[in-house]
Amino acid sequence: MNRTEALRILGLDEDASADDIKAAYKETAQILHPDRFAANKKLQDRATEQFKNLQEAYEYLTKGKGARQAGRSGAASSGGSSRAYSATSEIEARLAGIAAARTQLVRQRDVVYDERRNGIALAGIGGLVALITGRRPFGLFGIVAAIASAAAVWGIVQVLSAQRTLATLNEHIDELNAEQRRLAQELDEEE
């Protein structure tokens, strides 16, 4: 990892100060924290991975090689040669973090929609096969009917699970959209 990559993960520009890095880290950590996705193991695993990347970038910029460069630019800014990180830049960084988080959540939601669609198909086909073969409860037809019934039940469980996950994802996306609107309004007021 280099300074540019670490700053990109935090949604910051090259001229970011130590205070800017700290503020962007806190903002993005709130958005990506794995505890927000406790209801869905798959989402929580993805959030954990992104959160690790965020922490690695923050540590690199505050304690690693990136910190020395930040210290030099910070020293320059005390002399007045570097422009200060403005409230507008902070809002833009926060908006970039929100956009990245929303993109990830939308991708995850699309996967869950596919899972729900597969569950519906499994429940429908399994139910239909169980209904057709269930009229003859003995022999091969009985075995097929039992397997089809189990598949139908599994499909229903999959649909219900996907529905709950979709509700959680949509709730998080709505929260991000509301925060984005609030920040965009702040940005308009700044300008």
PDB file of C-alpha atoms in Angstrom, residues 26-150:
ATOM      1  CA  LYS A  26     -14.104   8.122  11.831  1.00  0.00           C
ATOM      2  CA  GLU A  27     -16.770   8.873   9.220  1.00  0.00           C
ATOM      3  CA  THR A  28     -16.012   5.875   7.040  1.00  0.00           C
ATOM      4  CA  ALA A  29     -15.659   3.562  10.046  1.00  0.00           C
ATOM      5  CA  GLN A  30     -19.197   4.445  11.097  1.00  0.00           C
ATOM      6  CA  ILE A  31     -20.495   3.581   7.637  1.00  0.00           C
ATOM      7  CA  LEU A  32     -18.563   0.328   7.186  1.00  0.00           C
ATOM      8  CA  HIS A  33     -18.499  -1.036  10.734  1.00  0.00           C
ATOM      9  CA  PRO A  34     -19.317  -4.787  10.652  1.00  0.00           C
ATOM     10  CA  ASP A  35     -21.668  -4.508  13.649  1.00  0.00           C
ATOM     11  CA  ARG A  36     -24.132  -2.657  11.412  1.00  0.00           C
ATOM     12  CA  PHE A  37     -24.580  -5.889   9.451  1.00  0.00           C
ATOM     13  CA  ALA A  38     -24.967  -8.299  12.369  1.00  0.00           C
ATOM     14  CA  ALA A  39     -28.252  -9.622  10.944  1.00  0.00           C
ATOM     15  CA  ASN A  40     -26.542 -10.986   7.823  1.00  0.00           C
ATOM     16  CA  LYS A  41     -23.352 -13.047   8.090  1.00  0.00           C
ATOM     17  CA  LYS A  42     -22.436 -12.589   4.419  1.00  0.00           C
ATOM     18  CA  LEU A  43     -22.740  -8.796   4.623  1.00  0.00           C
ATOM     19  CA  GLN A  44     -20.917  -8.745   7.923  1.00  0.00           C
ATOM     20  CA  ASP A  45     -18.011 -10.701   6.391  1.00  0.00           C
ATOM     21  CA  ARG A  46     -17.773  -8.240   3.494  1.00  0.00           C
ATOM     22  CA  ALA A  47     -17.971  -5.264   5.846  1.00  0.00           C
ATOM     23  CA  THR A  48     -15.255  -6.828   8.010  1.00  0.00           C
ATOM     24  CA  GLU A  49     -12.963  -7.102   4.991  1.00  0.00           C
ATOM     25  CA  GLN A  50     -13.596  -3.480   3.977  1.00  0.00           C
ATOM     26  CA  PHE A  51     -13.171  -2.353   7.572  1.00  0.00           C
ATOM     27  CA  LYS A  52      -9.764  -4.110   7.735  1.00  0.00           C
ATOM     28  CA  ASN A  53      -8.697  -2.252   4.582  1.00  0.00           C
ATOM     29  CA  LEU A  54      -9.867   1.003   6.155  1.00  0.00           C
ATOM     30  CA  GLN A  55      -7.904   0.325   9.339  1.00  0.00           C
ATOM     31  CA  GLU A  56      -4.814  -0.657   7.377  1.00  0.00           C
ATOM     32  CA  ALA A  57      -4.984   2.584   5.378  1.00  0.00           C
ATOM     33  CA  TYR A  58      -5.480   4.640   8.539  1.00  0.00           C
ATOM     34  CA  GLU A  59      -2.562   2.981  10.320  1.00  0.00           C
ATOM     35  CA  TYR A  60      -0.367   3.430   7.270  1.00  0.00           C
ATOM     36  CA  LEU A  61      -1.185   7.136   7.140  1.00  0.00           C
ATOM     37  CA  THR A  62      -0.817   7.746  10.861  1.00  0.00           C
ATOM     38  CA  LYS A  63       1.977   5.356  11.858  1.00  0.00           C
ATOM     39  CA  GLY A  64       3.596   4.038   8.683  1.00  0.00           C
ATOM     40  CA  LYS A  65       5.557   5.573   5.845  1.00  0.00           C
ATOM     41  CA  GLY A  66       2.559   7.689   4.908  1.00  0.00           C
ATOM     42  CA  ALA A  67       2.711   9.396   8.312  1.00  0.00           C
ATOM     43  CA  ARG A  68       6.176  10.806   7.636  1.00  0.00           C
ATOM     44  CA  GLN A  69       4.965  12.329   4.398  1.00  0.00           C
ATOM     45  CA  ALA A  70       1.905  13.672   6.164  1.00  0.00           C
ATOM     46  CA  GLY A  71       4.182  15.181   8.820  1.00  0.00           C
ATOM     47  CA  ARG A  72       6.228  16.988   6.179  1.00  0.00           C
ATOM     48  CA  SER A  73       3.136  18.400   4.507  1.00  0.00           C
ATOM     49  CA  GLY A  74       1.804  19.329   7.934  1.00  0.00           C
ATOM     50  CA  ALA A  75       5.021  21.220   8.648  1.00  0.00           C
ATOM     51  CA  ALA A  76       4.647  23.002   5.345  1.00  0.00           C
ATOM     52  CA  SER A  77       1.107  23.953   6.165  1.00  0.00           C
ATOM     53  CA  SER A  78       2.215  25.590   9.415  1.00  0.00           C
ATOM     54  CA  GLY A  79       4.348  27.840   7.232  1.00  0.00           C
ATOM     55  CA  GLY A  80       1.261  28.681   5.211  1.00  0.00           C
ATOM     56  CA  SER A  81       2.285  27.153   1.891  1.00  0.00           C
ATOM     57  CA  SER A  82      -0.276  24.332   1.836  1.00  0.00           C
ATOM     58  CA  ARG A  83      -3.956  25.106   1.577  1.00  0.00           C
ATOM     59  CA  ALA A  84      -6.090  24.121   4.550  1.00  0.00           C
ATOM     60  CA  TYR A  85      -8.529  21.255   4.279  1.00  0.00           C
ATOM     61  CA  SER A  86     -11.876  22.963   3.852  1.00  0.00           C
ATOM     62  CA  ALA A  87     -15.287  21.970   5.097  1.00  0.00           C
ATOM     63  CA  THR A  88     -16.257  21.490   1.449  1.00  0.00           C
ATOM     64  CA  SER A  89     -13.468  18.936   0.952  1.00  0.00           C
ATOM     65  CA  GLU A  90     -14.544  17.113   4.093  1.00  0.00           C
ATOM     66  CA  ILE A  91     -18.142  16.916   2.877  1.00  0.00           C
ATOM     67  CA  GLU A  92     -16.991  15.719  -0.541  1.00  0.00           C
ATOM     68  CA  ALA A  93     -14.876  13.004   1.112  1.00  0.00           C
ATOM     69  CA  ARG A  94     -17.840  11.913   3.191  1.00  0.00           C
ATOM     70  CA  LEU A  95     -20.030  11.826   0.078  1.00  0.00           C
ATOM     71  CA  ALA A  96     -17.441   9.663  -1.693  1.00  0.00           C
ATOM     72  CA  GLY A  97     -17.432   7.247   1.237  1.00  0.00           C
ATOM     73  CA  ILE A  98     -21.213   7.084   1.212  1.00  0.00           C
ATOM     74  CA  ALA A  99     -21.260   6.460  -2.533  1.00  0.00           C
ATOM     75  CA  ALA A 100     -18.765   3.604  -2.157  1.00  0.00           C
ATOM     76  CA  ALA A 101     -20.734   2.052   0.703  1.00  0.00           C
ATOM     77  CA  ARG A 102     -24.010   2.372  -1.202  1.00  0.00           C
ATOM     78  CA  THR A 103     -22.485   0.746  -4.294  1.00  0.00           C
ATOM     79  CA  GLN A 104     -21.386  -2.218  -2.191  1.00  0.00           C
ATOM     80  CA  LEU A 105     -24.788  -2.532  -0.538  1.00  0.00           C
ATOM     81  CA  VAL A 106     -26.571  -2.396  -3.906  1.00  0.00           C
ATOM     82  CA  ARG A 107     -24.329  -5.186  -5.216  1.00  0.00           C
ATOM     83  CA  GLN A 108     -25.093  -7.259  -2.143  1.00  0.00           C
ATOM     84  CA  ARG A 109     -28.805  -6.552  -2.571  1.00  0.00           C
ATOM     85  CA  ASP A 110     -28.652  -7.778  -6.179  1.00  0.00           C
ATOM     86  CA  VAL A 111     -27.107 -11.059  -4.993  1.00  0.00           C
ATOM     87  CA  VAL A 112     -29.890 -11.473  -2.426  1.00  0.00           C
ATOM     88  CA  TYR A 113     -32.527 -10.785  -5.102  1.00  0.00           C
ATOM     89  CA  ASP A 114     -31.014 -13.664  -7.096  1.00  0.00           C
ATOM     90  CA  GLU A 115     -31.127 -15.911  -4.026  1.00  0.00           C
ATOM     91  CA  ARG A 116     -34.768 -15.021  -3.467  1.00  0.00           C
ATOM     92  CA  ARG A 117     -35.623 -15.705  -7.104  1.00  0.00           C
ATOM     93  CA  ASN A 118     -33.892 -19.101  -6.868  1.00  0.00           C
ATOM     94  CA  GLY A 119     -35.810 -19.876  -3.676  1.00  0.00           C
ATOM     95  CA  ILE A 120     -39.106 -19.043  -5.340  1.00  0.00           C
ATOM     96  CA  ALA A 121     -38.258 -21.302  -8.272  1.00  0.00           C
ATOM     97  CA  LEU A 122     -37.175 -24.117  -5.964  1.00  0.00           C
ATOM     98  CA  ALA A 123     -40.331 -23.836  -3.864  1.00  0.00           C
ATOM     99  CA  GLY A 124     -42.564 -23.715  -6.940  1.00  0.00           C
ATOM    100  CA  ILE A 125     -40.955 -26.571  -8.843  1.00  0.00           C
ATOM    101  CA  GLY A 126     -40.501 -28.699  -5.733  1.00  0.00           C
ATOM    102  CA  GLY A 127     -44.111 -28.151  -4.734  1.00  0.00           C
ATOM    103  CA  LEU A 128     -45.372 -28.986  -8.189  1.00  0.00           C
ATOM    104  CA  VAL A 129     -43.318 -32.186  -8.420  1.00  0.00           C
ATOM    105  CA  ALA A 130     -44.382 -33.176  -4.896  1.00  0.00           C
ATOM    106  CA  LEU A 131     -48.014 -32.596  -5.835  1.00  0.00           C
ATOM    107  CA  ILE A 132     -47.777 -34.656  -9.027  1.00  0.00           C
ATOM    108  CA  THR A 133     -45.797 -37.565  -7.558  1.00  0.00           C
ATOM    109  CA  GLY A 134     -47.464 -37.511  -4.165  1.00  0.00           C
ATOM    110  CA  ARG A 135     -50.560 -39.243  -5.496  1.00  0.00           C
ATOM    111  CA  ARG A 136     -48.600 -42.488  -5.507  1.00  0.00           C
ATOM    112  CA  PRO A 137     -46.969 -42.593  -2.045  1.00  0.00           C
ATOM    113  CA  PHE A 138     -45.062 -45.864  -2.544  1.00  0.00           C
ATOM    114  CA  GLY A 139     -42.017 -46.824  -4.549  1.00  0.00           C
ATOM    115  CA  LEU A 140     -40.019 -44.446  -6.674  1.00  0.00           C
ATOM    116  CA  PHE A 141     -42.822 -41.870  -6.814  1.00  0.00           C
ATOM    117  CA  GLY A 142     -42.894 -41.721  -3.011  1.00  0.00           C
ATOM    118  CA  ILE A 143     -39.152 -41.037  -2.856  1.00  0.00           C
ATOM    119  CA  VAL A 144     -39.407 -38.354  -5.544  1.00  0.00           C
ATOM    120  CA  ALA A 145     -42.349 -36.788  -3.697  1.00  0.00           C
ATOM    121  CA  ALA A 146     -40.384 -36.687  -0.426  1.00  0.00           C
ATOM    122  CA  ILE A 147     -37.341 -35.105  -2.079  1.00  0.00           C
ATOM    123  CA  ALA A 148     -39.516 -32.590  -3.930  1.00  0.00           C
ATOM    124  CA  SER A 149     -41.315 -31.697  -0.692  1.00  0.00           C
ATOM    125  CA  ALA A 150     -37.988 -31.106   1.057  1.00  0.00           C
TER     126      ALA A 150
END
